[in-house]
């Protein structure tokens, strides 16, 4: 459908930016921070990776066309932004680092870039929230399934080559649901136990 072309382009851009801001850049920053032994940055990035795992869960569910994935896409984008700004102690430690040093500058730039991406990505994902009700046959909903389907094809080929088995959409969804349960338990434990005790201090998150 020609009228969906701009929307489809934006959705694919969202997936590509996720690969940059949620995987590529933080991976480079984590290695860099580990070499420099910057503990505050390592703690921030460690927390980010835990929170960002919801993006992978979302992709696993969308691989098998599970409507829940559309709602999780919005939540994942929001949590990405929250995860890098929420912590008072880490914000203070990062603010104390010399701004002209390459690593602190790179981390600050990444946080702002991730924030812009997260807000815009959440707004774009929200346009497909009606798909949660099961209307995945609609063109708007199918657009969000294209990238997970492509990724699934590559993973299935690699899985078959390495393990000699089949990686199907149903298996991906099962793994996604198991991971989602673990994620929800961890998040609730933090919300109900650690947050009331520690507040906005990263601590042992």
Tab-separated table of C-alpha atoms in Angstrom:
chain	number	residue	atom	x	y	z
A	1	UNK	CA	0.000	0.000	0.000
A	2	UNK	CA	1.619	3.281	-1.144
A	3	UNK	CA	0.167	5.290	1.766
A	4	UNK	CA	1.975	2.973	4.228
A	5	UNK	CA	5.384	3.482	2.651
A	6	UNK	CA	6.418	6.433	4.876
A	7	UNK	CA	5.229	4.568	7.981
A	8	UNK	CA	7.034	1.392	6.917
A	9	UNK	CA	10.213	3.426	6.375
A	10	UNK	CA	9.936	4.854	9.886
A	11	UNK	CA	9.371	1.432	11.412
A	12	UNK	CA	12.456	0.012	9.712
A	13	UNK	CA	14.400	3.104	10.819
A	14	UNK	CA	13.243	2.420	14.377
A	15	UNK	CA	14.646	-1.113	14.252
A	16	UNK	CA	17.938	0.123	12.802
A	17	UNK	CA	18.273	2.849	15.431
A	18	UNK	CA	17.554	0.255	18.105
A	19	UNK	CA	20.491	-1.765	16.788
A	20	UNK	CA	22.689	1.357	17.060
A	21	UNK	CA	21.562	2.921	20.352
A	22	UNK	CA	20.494	-0.199	22.253
A	23	UNK	CA	23.176	-2.656	21.093
A	24	UNK	CA	26.108	-1.240	19.128
A	25	UNK	CA	26.978	1.984	20.974
A	26	UNK	CA	26.433	0.698	24.548
A	27	UNK	CA	28.518	-2.392	23.760
A	28	UNK	CA	31.406	-0.192	22.603
A	29	UNK	CA	30.967	2.072	25.634
A	30	UNK	CA	30.964	-0.880	28.030
A	31	UNK	CA	34.229	-2.225	26.638
A	32	UNK	CA	35.710	1.272	26.716
A	33	UNK	CA	34.558	1.867	30.314
A	34	UNK	CA	35.921	-1.540	31.371
A	35	UNK	CA	39.334	-0.708	29.909
A	36	UNK	CA	39.288	2.677	31.682
A	37	UNK	CA	37.859	1.131	34.863
A	38	UNK	CA	35.103	3.721	35.100
A	39	UNK	CA	32.838	2.095	37.674
A	40	UNK	CA	29.941	4.568	37.431
A	41	UNK	CA	29.671	4.091	33.689
A	42	UNK	CA	29.902	0.324	34.002
A	43	UNK	CA	27.090	0.303	36.558
A	44	UNK	CA	24.941	2.528	34.351
A	45	UNK	CA	25.516	0.356	31.296
A	46	UNK	CA	24.952	-2.820	33.298
A	47	UNK	CA	21.552	-1.529	34.405
A	48	UNK	CA	20.795	-0.451	30.851
A	49	UNK	CA	21.474	-3.954	29.486
A	50	UNK	CA	19.111	-5.507	32.034
A	51	UNK	CA	16.326	-3.088	31.137
A	52	UNK	CA	17.001	-3.225	27.388
A	53	UNK	CA	16.489	-6.991	27.365
A	54	UNK	CA	12.769	-6.199	27.054
A	55	UNK	CA	13.479	-5.182	23.452
A	56	UNK	CA	14.737	-8.685	22.690
A	57	UNK	CA	11.680	-10.189	24.373
A	58	UNK	CA	9.497	-7.958	22.208
A	59	UNK	CA	11.205	-9.150	19.031
A	60	UNK	CA	10.848	-12.802	20.090
A	61	UNK	CA	7.100	-12.378	20.585
A	62	UNK	CA	6.625	-10.470	17.335
A	63	UNK	CA	8.482	-13.254	15.526
A	64	UNK	CA	5.460	-15.479	16.157
A	65	UNK	CA	2.958	-12.640	15.592
A	66	UNK	CA	2.003	-12.410	19.273
A	67	UNK	CA	-0.119	-9.250	19.845
A	68	UNK	CA	1.457	-8.652	23.270
A	69	UNK	CA	4.648	-7.659	21.477
A	70	UNK	CA	3.085	-4.411	20.244
A	71	UNK	CA	2.372	-3.228	23.770
A	72	UNK	CA	5.790	-4.277	24.999
A	73	UNK	CA	7.404	-2.262	22.204
A	74	UNK	CA	6.009	0.966	23.682
A	75	UNK	CA	6.989	-0.002	27.223
A	76	UNK	CA	10.500	-1.019	26.161
A	77	UNK	CA	11.183	2.352	24.547
A	78	UNK	CA	10.012	4.211	27.649
A	79	UNK	CA	12.045	2.047	30.020
A	80	UNK	CA	15.187	2.562	27.940
A	81	UNK	CA	15.048	6.293	28.610
A	82	UNK	CA	14.185	5.878	32.281
A	83	UNK	CA	17.038	3.420	32.826
A	84	UNK	CA	19.772	5.926	31.942
A	85	UNK	CA	18.432	8.973	33.842
A	86	UNK	CA	16.687	7.594	36.933
A	87	UNK	CA	19.658	7.042	39.252
A	88	UNK	CA	20.664	9.991	41.449
A	89	UNK	CA	24.024	8.561	42.540
A	90	UNK	CA	25.108	7.649	39.012
A	91	UNK	CA	23.986	11.015	37.632
A	92	UNK	CA	26.092	12.782	40.271
A	93	UNK	CA	29.154	10.608	39.601
A	94	UNK	CA	28.878	11.167	35.852
A	95	UNK	CA	28.412	14.907	36.350
A	96	UNK	CA	31.643	15.045	38.375
A	97	UNK	CA	33.702	13.580	35.532
A	98	UNK	CA	35.567	16.103	33.342
A	99	UNK	CA	33.232	16.841	30.405
A	100	UNK	CA	36.122	17.244	27.965
A	101	UNK	CA	37.325	13.650	28.373
A	102	UNK	CA	36.331	11.457	25.397
A	103	UNK	CA	34.590	8.671	27.350
A	104	UNK	CA	32.342	10.847	29.563
A	105	UNK	CA	31.487	12.956	26.509
A	106	UNK	CA	30.595	9.821	24.545
A	107	UNK	CA	28.392	8.505	27.363
A	108	UNK	CA	26.583	11.840	27.706
A	109	UNK	CA	26.041	12.022	23.952
A	110	UNK	CA	24.730	8.465	23.909
A	111	UNK	CA	22.292	9.153	26.758
A	112	UNK	CA	20.825	12.143	24.957
A	113	UNK	CA	20.713	10.322	21.627
A	114	UNK	CA	19.058	7.312	23.282
A	115	UNK	CA	16.528	9.600	24.951
A	116	UNK	CA	15.486	11.205	21.672
A	117	UNK	CA	15.273	7.781	20.027
A	118	UNK	CA	13.277	6.331	22.948
A	119	UNK	CA	10.685	9.104	22.976
A	120	UNK	CA	10.190	9.078	19.208
A	121	UNK	CA	10.225	5.272	19.114
A	122	UNK	CA	7.577	5.072	21.841
A	123	UNK	CA	5.359	7.484	19.905
A	124	UNK	CA	5.804	5.456	16.715
A	125	UNK	CA	5.111	2.169	18.500
A	126	UNK	CA	2.009	3.647	20.118
A	127	UNK	CA	0.504	4.029	16.640
A	128	UNK	CA	0.275	0.219	16.507
A	129	UNK	CA	-1.271	-0.304	19.948
A	130	UNK	CA	-4.591	-1.304	18.379
A	131	UNK	CA	-2.782	-4.424	17.158
A	132	UNK	CA	-2.679	-5.666	20.780
A	133	UNK	CA	-6.366	-6.524	20.393
A	134	UNK	CA	-5.429	-9.103	17.800
A	135	UNK	CA	-5.767	-7.169	14.568
A	136	UNK	CA	-2.417	-8.368	13.245
A	137	UNK	CA	-3.897	-8.977	9.804
A	138	UNK	CA	-4.001	-5.221	9.235
A	139	UNK	CA	-1.254	-3.692	7.116
A	140	UNK	CA	-0.124	-1.348	9.904
A	141	UNK	CA	0.415	-4.333	12.183
A	142	UNK	CA	2.206	-6.449	9.598
A	143	UNK	CA	4.783	-3.706	9.054
A	144	UNK	CA	6.132	-4.308	12.577
A	145	UNK	CA	6.550	-8.020	11.854
A	146	UNK	CA	8.848	-7.634	8.856
A	147	UNK	CA	12.127	-7.024	10.700
A	148	UNK	CA	11.540	-9.791	13.317
A	149	UNK	CA	10.685	-12.197	10.475
A	150	UNK	CA	13.927	-11.322	8.668
A	151	UNK	CA	15.926	-11.745	11.866
A	152	UNK	CA	14.156	-15.026	12.565
A	153	UNK	CA	15.221	-16.377	9.184
A	154	UNK	CA	18.875	-15.653	9.929
A	155	UNK	CA	18.693	-17.109	13.441
A	156	UNK	CA	16.894	-20.216	12.176
A	157	UNK	CA	19.607	-20.807	9.578
A	158	UNK	CA	22.397	-20.387	12.135
A	159	UNK	CA	20.559	-22.573	14.664
A	160	UNK	CA	20.118	-25.353	12.120
A	161	UNK	CA	23.782	-25.139	11.090
A	162	UNK	CA	25.159	-25.188	14.649
A	163	UNK	CA	22.693	-27.477	16.425
A	164	UNK	CA	21.076	-29.337	13.564
A	165	UNK	CA	17.606	-28.424	14.844
A	166	UNK	CA	14.767	-26.106	13.925
A	167	UNK	CA	14.255	-22.633	15.396
A	168	UNK	CA	10.579	-21.940	14.791
A	169	UNK	CA	8.330	-18.994	15.570
A	170	UNK	CA	6.594	-21.021	18.269
A	171	UNK	CA	9.923	-21.730	19.984
A	172	UNK	CA	10.859	-18.049	19.769
A	173	UNK	CA	7.527	-17.077	21.350
A	174	UNK	CA	7.959	-19.676	24.117
A	175	UNK	CA	11.427	-18.356	24.944
A	176	UNK	CA	10.008	-14.836	24.836
A	177	UNK	CA	7.220	-15.646	27.296
A	178	UNK	CA	9.596	-17.390	29.713
A	179	UNK	CA	11.963	-14.406	29.553
A	180	UNK	CA	9.038	-12.008	30.034
A	181	UNK	CA	7.955	-13.803	33.197
A	182	UNK	CA	11.501	-13.610	34.575
A	183	UNK	CA	11.700	-9.929	33.582
A	184	UNK	CA	8.360	-9.149	35.259
A	185	UNK	CA	9.375	-10.945	38.462
A	186	UNK	CA	12.648	-9.027	38.605
A	187	UNK	CA	10.942	-5.700	37.919
A	188	UNK	CA	8.256	-6.285	40.558
A	189	UNK	CA	10.870	-7.348	43.093
A	190	UNK	CA	12.748	-4.102	42.466
A	191	UNK	CA	9.590	-1.959	42.570
A	192	UNK	CA	8.174	-3.507	45.743
A	193	UNK	CA	11.350	-4.214	47.724
A	194	UNK	CA	14.409	-2.289	46.580
A	195	UNK	CA	12.865	0.982	45.415
A	196	UNK	CA	11.109	1.715	48.758
A	197	UNK	CA	14.362	0.987	50.620
A	198	UNK	CA	16.971	2.533	48.327
A	199	UNK	CA	15.024	5.146	46.399
A	200	UNK	CA	16.752	6.393	43.252
A	201	UNK	CA	20.103	4.889	44.234
A	202	UNK	CA	21.417	2.284	41.838
A	203	UNK	CA	22.903	0.158	44.596
A	204	UNK	CA	22.900	-3.514	43.615
A	205	UNK	CA	20.257	-3.257	40.901
